[in-house]
Short mmCIF file of C-alpha atoms in Angstrom, two decimals:
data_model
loop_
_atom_site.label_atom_id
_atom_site.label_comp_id
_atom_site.label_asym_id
_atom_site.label_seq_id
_atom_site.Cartn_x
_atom_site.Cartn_y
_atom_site.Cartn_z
CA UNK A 8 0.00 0.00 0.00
CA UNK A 9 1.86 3.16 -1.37
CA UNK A 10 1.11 6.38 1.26
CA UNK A 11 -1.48 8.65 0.40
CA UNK A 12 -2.24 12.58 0.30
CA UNK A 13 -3.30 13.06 3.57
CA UNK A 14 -5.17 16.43 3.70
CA UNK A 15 -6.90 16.11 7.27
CA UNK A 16 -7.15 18.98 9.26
CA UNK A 17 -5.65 16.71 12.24
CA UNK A 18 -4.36 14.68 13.29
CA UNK A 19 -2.66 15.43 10.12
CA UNK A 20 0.51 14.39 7.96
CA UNK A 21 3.86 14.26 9.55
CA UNK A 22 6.66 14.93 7.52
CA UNK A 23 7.89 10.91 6.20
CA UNK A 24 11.34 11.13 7.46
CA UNK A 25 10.89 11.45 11.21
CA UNK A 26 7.94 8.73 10.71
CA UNK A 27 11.13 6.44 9.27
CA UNK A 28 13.23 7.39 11.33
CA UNK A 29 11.15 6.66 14.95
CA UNK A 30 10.44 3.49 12.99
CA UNK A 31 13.91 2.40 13.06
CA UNK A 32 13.98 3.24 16.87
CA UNK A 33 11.10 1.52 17.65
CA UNK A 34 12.30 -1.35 18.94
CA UNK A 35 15.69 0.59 20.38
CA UNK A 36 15.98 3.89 21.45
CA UNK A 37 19.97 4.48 21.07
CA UNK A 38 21.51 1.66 22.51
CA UNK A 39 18.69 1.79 25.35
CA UNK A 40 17.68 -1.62 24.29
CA UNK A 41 13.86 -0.20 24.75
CA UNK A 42 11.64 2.13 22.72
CA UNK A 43 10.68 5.52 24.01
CA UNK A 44 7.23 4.04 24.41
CA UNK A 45 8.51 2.17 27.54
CA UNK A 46 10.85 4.72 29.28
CA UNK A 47 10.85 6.25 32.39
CA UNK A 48 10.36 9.61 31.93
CA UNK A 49 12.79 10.34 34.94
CA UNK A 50 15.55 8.37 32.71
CA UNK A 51 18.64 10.35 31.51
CA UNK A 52 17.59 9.28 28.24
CA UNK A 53 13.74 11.08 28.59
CA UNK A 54 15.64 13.81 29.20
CA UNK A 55 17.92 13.93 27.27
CA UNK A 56 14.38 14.12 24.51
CA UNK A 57 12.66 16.34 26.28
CA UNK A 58 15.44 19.26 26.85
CA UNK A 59 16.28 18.98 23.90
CA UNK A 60 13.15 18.97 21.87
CA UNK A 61 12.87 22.24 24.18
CA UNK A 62 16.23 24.13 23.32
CA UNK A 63 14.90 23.42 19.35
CA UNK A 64 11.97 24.72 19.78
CA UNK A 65 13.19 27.95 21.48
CA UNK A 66 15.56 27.88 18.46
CA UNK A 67 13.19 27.35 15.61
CA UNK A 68 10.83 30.24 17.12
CA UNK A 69 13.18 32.64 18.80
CA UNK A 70 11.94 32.55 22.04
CA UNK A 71 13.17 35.50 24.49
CA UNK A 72 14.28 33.70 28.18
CA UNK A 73 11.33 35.53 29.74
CA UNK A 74 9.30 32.08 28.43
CA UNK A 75 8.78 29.15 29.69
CA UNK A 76 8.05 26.20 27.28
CA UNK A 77 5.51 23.87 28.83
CA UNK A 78 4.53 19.87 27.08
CA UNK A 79 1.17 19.69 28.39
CA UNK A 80 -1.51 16.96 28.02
CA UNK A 81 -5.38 17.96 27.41
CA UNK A 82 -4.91 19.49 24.12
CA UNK A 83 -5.94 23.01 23.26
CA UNK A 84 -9.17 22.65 24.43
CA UNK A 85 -8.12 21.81 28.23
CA UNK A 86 -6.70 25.52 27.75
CA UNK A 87 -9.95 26.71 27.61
CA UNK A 88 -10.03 26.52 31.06
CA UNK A 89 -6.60 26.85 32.37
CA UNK A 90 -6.43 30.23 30.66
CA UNK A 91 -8.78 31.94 32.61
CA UNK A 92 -8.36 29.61 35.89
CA UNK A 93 -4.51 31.31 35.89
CA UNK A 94 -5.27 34.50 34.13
CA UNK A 95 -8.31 36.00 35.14
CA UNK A 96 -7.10 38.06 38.66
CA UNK A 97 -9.98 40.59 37.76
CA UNK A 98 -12.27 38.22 36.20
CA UNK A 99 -12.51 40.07 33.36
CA UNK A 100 -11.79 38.83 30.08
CA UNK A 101 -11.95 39.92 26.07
CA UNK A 102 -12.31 37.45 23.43
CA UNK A 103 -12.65 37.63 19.93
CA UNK A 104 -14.43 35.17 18.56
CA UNK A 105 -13.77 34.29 14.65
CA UNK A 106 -14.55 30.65 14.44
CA UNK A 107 -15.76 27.26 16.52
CA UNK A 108 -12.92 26.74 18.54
CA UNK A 109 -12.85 31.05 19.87
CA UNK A 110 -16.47 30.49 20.15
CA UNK A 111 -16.19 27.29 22.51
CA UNK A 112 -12.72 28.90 24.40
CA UNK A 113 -15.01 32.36 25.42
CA UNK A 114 -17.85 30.10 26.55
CA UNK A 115 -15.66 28.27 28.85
CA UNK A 116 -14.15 31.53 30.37
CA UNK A 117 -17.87 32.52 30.84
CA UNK A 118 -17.63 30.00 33.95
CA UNK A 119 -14.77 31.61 35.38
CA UNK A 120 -15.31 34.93 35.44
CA UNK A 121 -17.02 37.86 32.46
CA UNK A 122 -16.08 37.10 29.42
CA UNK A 123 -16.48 39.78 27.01
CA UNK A 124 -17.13 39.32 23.31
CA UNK A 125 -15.69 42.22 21.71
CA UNK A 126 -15.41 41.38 18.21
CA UNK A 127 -16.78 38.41 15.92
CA UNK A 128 -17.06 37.67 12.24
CA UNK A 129 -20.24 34.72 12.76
CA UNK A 130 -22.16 36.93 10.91
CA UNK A 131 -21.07 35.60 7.52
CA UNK A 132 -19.87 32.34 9.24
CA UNK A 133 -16.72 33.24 10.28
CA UNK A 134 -15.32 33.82 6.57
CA UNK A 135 -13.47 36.69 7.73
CA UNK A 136 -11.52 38.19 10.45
CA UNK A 137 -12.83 41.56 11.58
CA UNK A 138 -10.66 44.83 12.16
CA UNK A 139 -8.55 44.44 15.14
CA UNK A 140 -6.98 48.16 15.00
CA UNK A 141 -9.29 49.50 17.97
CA UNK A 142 -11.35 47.93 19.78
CA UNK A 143 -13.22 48.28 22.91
CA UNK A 144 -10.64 46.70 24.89
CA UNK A 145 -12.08 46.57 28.73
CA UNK A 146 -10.55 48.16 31.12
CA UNK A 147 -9.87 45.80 34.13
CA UNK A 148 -9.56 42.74 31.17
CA UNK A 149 -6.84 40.34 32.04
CA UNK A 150 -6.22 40.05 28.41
CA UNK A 151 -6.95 39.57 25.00
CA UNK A 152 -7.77 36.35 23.07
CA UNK A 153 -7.55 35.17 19.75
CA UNK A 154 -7.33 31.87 17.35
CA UNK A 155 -5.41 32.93 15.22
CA UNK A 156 -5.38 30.25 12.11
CA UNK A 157 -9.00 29.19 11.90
CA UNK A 158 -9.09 25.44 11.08
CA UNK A 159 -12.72 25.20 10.31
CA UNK A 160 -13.07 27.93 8.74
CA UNK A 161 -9.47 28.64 6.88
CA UNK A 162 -9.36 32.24 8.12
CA UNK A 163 -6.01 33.51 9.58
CA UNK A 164 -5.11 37.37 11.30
CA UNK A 165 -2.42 38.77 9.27
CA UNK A 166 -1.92 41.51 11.52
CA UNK A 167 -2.09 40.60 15.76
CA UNK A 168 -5.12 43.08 17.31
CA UNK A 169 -4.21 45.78 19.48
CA UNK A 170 -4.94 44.83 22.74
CA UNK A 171 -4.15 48.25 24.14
CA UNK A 172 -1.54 47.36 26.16
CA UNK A 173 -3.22 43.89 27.89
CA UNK A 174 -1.90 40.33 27.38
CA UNK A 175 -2.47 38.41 23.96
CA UNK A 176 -3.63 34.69 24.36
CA UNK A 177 -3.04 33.36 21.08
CA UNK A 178 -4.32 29.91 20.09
CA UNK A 179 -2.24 28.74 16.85
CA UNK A 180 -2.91 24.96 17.08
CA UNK A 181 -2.99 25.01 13.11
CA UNK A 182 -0.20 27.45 12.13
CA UNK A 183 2.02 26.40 14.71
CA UNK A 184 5.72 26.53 13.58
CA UNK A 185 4.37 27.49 9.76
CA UNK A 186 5.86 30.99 9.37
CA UNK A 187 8.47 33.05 11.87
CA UNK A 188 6.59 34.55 15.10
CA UNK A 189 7.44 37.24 17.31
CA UNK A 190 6.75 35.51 20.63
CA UNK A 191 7.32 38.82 22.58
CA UNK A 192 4.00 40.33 21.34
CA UNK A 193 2.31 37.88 23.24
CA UNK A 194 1.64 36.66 27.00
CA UNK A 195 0.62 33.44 25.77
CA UNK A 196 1.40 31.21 22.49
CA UNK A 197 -0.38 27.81 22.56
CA UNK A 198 -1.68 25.07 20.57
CA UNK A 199 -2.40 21.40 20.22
CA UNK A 200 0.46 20.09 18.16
CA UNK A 201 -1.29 17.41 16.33
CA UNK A 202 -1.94 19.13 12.98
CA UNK A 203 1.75 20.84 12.64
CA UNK A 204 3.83 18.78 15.07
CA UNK A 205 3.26 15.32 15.81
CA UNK A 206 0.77 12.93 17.36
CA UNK A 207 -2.76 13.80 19.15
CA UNK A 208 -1.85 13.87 23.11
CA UNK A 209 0.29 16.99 23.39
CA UNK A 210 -0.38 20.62 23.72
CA UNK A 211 2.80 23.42 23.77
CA UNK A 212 2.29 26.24 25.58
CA UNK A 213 4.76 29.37 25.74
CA UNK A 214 4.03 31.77 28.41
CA UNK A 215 5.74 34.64 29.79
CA UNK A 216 6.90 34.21 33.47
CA UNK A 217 5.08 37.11 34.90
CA UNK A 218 1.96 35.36 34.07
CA UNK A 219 2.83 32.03 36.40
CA UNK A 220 2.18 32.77 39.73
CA UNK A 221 0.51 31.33 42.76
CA UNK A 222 -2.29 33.74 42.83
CA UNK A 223 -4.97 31.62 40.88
CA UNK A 224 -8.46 31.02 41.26
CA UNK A 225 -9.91 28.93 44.22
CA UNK A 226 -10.54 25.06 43.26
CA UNK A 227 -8.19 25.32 40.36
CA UNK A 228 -6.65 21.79 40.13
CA UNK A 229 -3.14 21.11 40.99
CA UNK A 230 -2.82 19.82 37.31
CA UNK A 231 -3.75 23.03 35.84
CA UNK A 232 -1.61 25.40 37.38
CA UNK A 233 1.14 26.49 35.07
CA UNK A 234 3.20 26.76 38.00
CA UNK A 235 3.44 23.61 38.97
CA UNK A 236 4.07 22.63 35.04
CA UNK A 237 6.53 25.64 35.21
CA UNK A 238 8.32 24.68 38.11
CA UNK A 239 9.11 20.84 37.32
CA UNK A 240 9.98 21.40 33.75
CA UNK A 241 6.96 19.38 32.28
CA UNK A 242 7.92 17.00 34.66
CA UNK A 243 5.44 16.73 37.42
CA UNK A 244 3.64 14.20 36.52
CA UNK A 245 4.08 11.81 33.34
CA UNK A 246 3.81 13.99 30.31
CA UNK A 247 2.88 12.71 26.95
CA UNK A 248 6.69 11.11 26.91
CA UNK A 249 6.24 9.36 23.29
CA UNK A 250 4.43 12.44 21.42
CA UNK A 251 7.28 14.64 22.88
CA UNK A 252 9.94 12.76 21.13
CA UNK A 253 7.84 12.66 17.85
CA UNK A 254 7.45 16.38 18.34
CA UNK A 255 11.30 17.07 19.06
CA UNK A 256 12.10 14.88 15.64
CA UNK A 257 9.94 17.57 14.11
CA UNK A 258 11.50 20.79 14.95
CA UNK A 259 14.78 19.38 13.97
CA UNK A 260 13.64 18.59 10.55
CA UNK A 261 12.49 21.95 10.58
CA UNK A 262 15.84 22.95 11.53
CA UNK A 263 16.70 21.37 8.45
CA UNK A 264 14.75 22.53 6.42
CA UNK A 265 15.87 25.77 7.06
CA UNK A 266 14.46 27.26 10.06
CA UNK A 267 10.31 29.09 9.92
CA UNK A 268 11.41 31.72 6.95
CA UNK A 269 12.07 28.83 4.62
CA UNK A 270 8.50 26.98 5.89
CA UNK A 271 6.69 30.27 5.08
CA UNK A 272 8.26 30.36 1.62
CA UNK A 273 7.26 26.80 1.04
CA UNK A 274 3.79 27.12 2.43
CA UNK A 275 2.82 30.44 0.38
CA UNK A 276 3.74 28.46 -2.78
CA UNK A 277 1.86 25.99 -1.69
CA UNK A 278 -1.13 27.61 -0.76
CA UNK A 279 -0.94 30.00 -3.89
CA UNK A 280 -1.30 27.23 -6.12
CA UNK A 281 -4.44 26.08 -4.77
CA UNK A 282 -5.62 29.32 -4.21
CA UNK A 283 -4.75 30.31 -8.01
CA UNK A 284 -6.47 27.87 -9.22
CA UNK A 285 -10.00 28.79 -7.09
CA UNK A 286 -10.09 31.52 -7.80
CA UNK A 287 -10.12 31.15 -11.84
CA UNK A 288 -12.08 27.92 -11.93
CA UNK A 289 -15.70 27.90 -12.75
CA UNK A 290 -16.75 24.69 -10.76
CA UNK A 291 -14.75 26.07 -7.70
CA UNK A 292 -14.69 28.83 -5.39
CA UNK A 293 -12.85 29.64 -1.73
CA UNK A 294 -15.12 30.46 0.63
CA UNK A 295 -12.96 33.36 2.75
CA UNK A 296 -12.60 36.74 2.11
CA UNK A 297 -9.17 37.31 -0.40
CA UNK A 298 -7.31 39.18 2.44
CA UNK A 299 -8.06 36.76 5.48
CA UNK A 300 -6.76 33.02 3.72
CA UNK A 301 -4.90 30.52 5.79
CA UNK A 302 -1.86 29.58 4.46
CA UNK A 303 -3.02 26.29 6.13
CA UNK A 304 -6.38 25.08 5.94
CA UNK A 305 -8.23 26.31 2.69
CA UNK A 306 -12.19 25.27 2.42
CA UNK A 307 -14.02 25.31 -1.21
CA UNK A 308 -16.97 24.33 -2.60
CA UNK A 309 -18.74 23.67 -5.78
CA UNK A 310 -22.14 25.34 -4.42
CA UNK A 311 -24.13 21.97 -5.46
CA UNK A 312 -24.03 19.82 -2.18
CA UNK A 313 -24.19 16.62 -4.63
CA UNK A 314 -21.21 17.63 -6.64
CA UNK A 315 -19.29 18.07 -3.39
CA UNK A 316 -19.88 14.43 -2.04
CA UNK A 317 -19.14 13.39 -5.70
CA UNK A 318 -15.95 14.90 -5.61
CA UNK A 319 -14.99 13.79 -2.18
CA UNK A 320 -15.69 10.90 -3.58
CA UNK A 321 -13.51 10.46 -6.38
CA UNK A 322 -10.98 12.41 -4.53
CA UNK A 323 -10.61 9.76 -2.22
CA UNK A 324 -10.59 6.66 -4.12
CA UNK A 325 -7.62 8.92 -6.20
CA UNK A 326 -5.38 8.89 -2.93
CA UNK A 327 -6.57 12.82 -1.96
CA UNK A 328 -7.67 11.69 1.49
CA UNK A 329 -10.07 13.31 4.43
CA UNK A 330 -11.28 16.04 1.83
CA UNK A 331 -14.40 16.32 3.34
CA UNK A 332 -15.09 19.93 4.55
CA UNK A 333 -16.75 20.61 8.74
CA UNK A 334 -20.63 20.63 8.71
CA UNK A 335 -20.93 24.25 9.33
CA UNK A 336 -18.71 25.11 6.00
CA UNK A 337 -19.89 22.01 3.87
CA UNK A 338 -17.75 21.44 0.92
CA UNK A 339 -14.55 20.77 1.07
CA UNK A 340 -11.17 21.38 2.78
CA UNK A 341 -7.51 20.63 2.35
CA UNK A 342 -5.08 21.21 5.08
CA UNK A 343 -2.26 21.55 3.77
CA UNK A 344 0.13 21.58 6.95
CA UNK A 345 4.04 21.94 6.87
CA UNK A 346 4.34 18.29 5.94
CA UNK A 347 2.11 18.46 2.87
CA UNK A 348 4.57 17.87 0.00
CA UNK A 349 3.96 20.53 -2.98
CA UNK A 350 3.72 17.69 -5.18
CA UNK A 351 0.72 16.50 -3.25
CA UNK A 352 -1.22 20.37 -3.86
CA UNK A 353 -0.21 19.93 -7.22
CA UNK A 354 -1.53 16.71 -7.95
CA UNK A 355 -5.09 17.61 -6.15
CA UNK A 356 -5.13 21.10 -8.49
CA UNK A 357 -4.43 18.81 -11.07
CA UNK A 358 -7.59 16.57 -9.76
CA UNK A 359 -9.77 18.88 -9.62
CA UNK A 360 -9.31 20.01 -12.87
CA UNK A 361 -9.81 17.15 -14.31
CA UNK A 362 -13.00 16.86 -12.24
CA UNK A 363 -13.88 19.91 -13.29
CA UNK A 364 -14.23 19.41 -17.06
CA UNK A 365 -15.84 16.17 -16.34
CA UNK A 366 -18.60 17.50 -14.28
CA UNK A 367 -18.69 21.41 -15.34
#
């Protein structure tokens, strides 16, 4: 069985050469004479793994020593709560909700403390993200969050709001490590790493150490206080020990490939070849405003729900896998993540066209 195109929005592809590689280790990590799987993650192997995957990732992104890097388990979602459990000293909150997963983060704050929706594009189902420039930032708000690479929706923020001088909380589970990031504009830089990364099972957060502190609110677990996280390295309890390693073989093929300048290059030509192509076919169309596209996650439809399924279809059965768009976008959706050969857009633009004069 050859592999195929593997457009899911996540998990997602991972790039083929760390898949081969932790392949070969399976069986021995190193001369360990066990995998990673079965190590004690208070070995000098572990970590060995887990520093390390660290000091590359503060490589790859550039991250100032004012930030702690935390391997977390819950995924992004368990943030939902975290956030405002270790944030919210006022109880006061701004969120900006431009897709499903803002939406479901500034409902969970709502049970913490007054979360304030100050700016949303679900009027025209999140196809857009609104102006950022000046908004009614609250006074006494905690901070500021955003998603900012919509998965659902393939809507991205080219330019960070201006939270007036209060905290960003960025989610970027799905542009994680695409495209060079100035961590200092924000108080908080998280995301689930299993659509840019490695496996389901691991969230990354990067938060700046003026934000950890005791003073959190009463009947928040031990588990989800970055402090604890903060203060034993990852280490308190048993992280996610085999989705850290995958993740650390990751940034150093990044490394590799030449750092996030070289990813960005790679994924605009990437993107711009699927995006070329919707925008002059006449079966075809993107369904986000010009100005707001994700680099990685880009939905389209053919406007006849039929033709969609047919495609999807046909797509699949080609080897363009996990095509099918989220319920609230219908259509269709290709994720095309860090890992996402060019050769793999090309071939799906070449699909589709082919589709297209069959079925125009």
């Amino acid at each position: 069985m050859s592999r195929v195109y593997n457009f899911s929005a996540g998990p997602a592809v991972l790039p083929e050469e760390v898949l081969r590689e932790a392949a070969e280790e399976m069986l021995d990590y190193k001369g360990t004479g066990m995998s990673v799987m079965e190590m004690s993650h208070r070995s000098k192997a572990y970590e060995a793994i887990i520093h390390e995957a660290e000091a590359d990732l503060r490589e790859l992104m550039n991250i100032p020593d004012n930030y702690k890097v935390l391997f977390l388990q819950g995924g992004a979602s368990q943030q939902f709560a975290m956030i405002p459990m270790n944030l919210m000293k006022n109880k006061v909150a701004d969120y900006i909700v431009t897709g499903q997963w803002a939406k479901k983060a500034y409902q969970e704050a709502g049970i913490y403390g007054k979360a304030n929706k100050i700016a949303s594009s679900e009027d025209k189902t999140f196809s857009y993200i609104p102006d950022c420039s000046d908004l009614p930032i609250s006074e006494d708000a905690d901070y500021v969050y955003i998603c900012e690479n919509n998965t659902i929706y393939g809507t991205k923020y080219k330019t960070l709001p201006n939270t007036k001088g209060k905290p960003l909380v960025a989610d970027v589970s799905s542009c994680f490590l695409s495209e060079p990031v100035d961590v200092g504009k924000y108080g908080v830089i998280y995301g689930g790493v299993q659509k840019n990364i490695g496996p389901a099972g691991v969230v990354i957060v990067i938060i700046r150490e003026d934000l950890i502190t005791e003073d959190v609110l009463p009947g928040t677990p031990t588990m989800l206080k970055y402090k604890i996280h903060a203060d034993n390295a990852s280490l308190y309890n048993t992280p996610p020990a085999y989705g850290i390693y995958i993740c650390g073989k990751v940034f150093k093929w990044l490394k590799a490939k030449g750092g996030l300048e070289a990813m960005k290059e790679y994924n605009e030509k990437k993107a711009k070849i699927l995006y070329d192509y919707l925008d002059e076919s006449r079966l075809f169309r993107g369904t986000v405003r010009k100005e707001d596209r994700s680099l990685m996650n880009v939905p389209f439809v053919t406007g006849n729900e039929e033709l969609d399924a047919k495609f999807v279809k046909e797509a699949a059965a080609a080897g363009f896998v996990n095509l099918k768009g989220h319920r609230t976008v219908g259509g269709m959706r290709a994720s095309i993540y860090n890992a996402m050969p060019i050769e793999g857009v090309e071939k799906l633009v070449a699909f589709m066209k082919e589709f297209e004069k069959q079925n125009a």
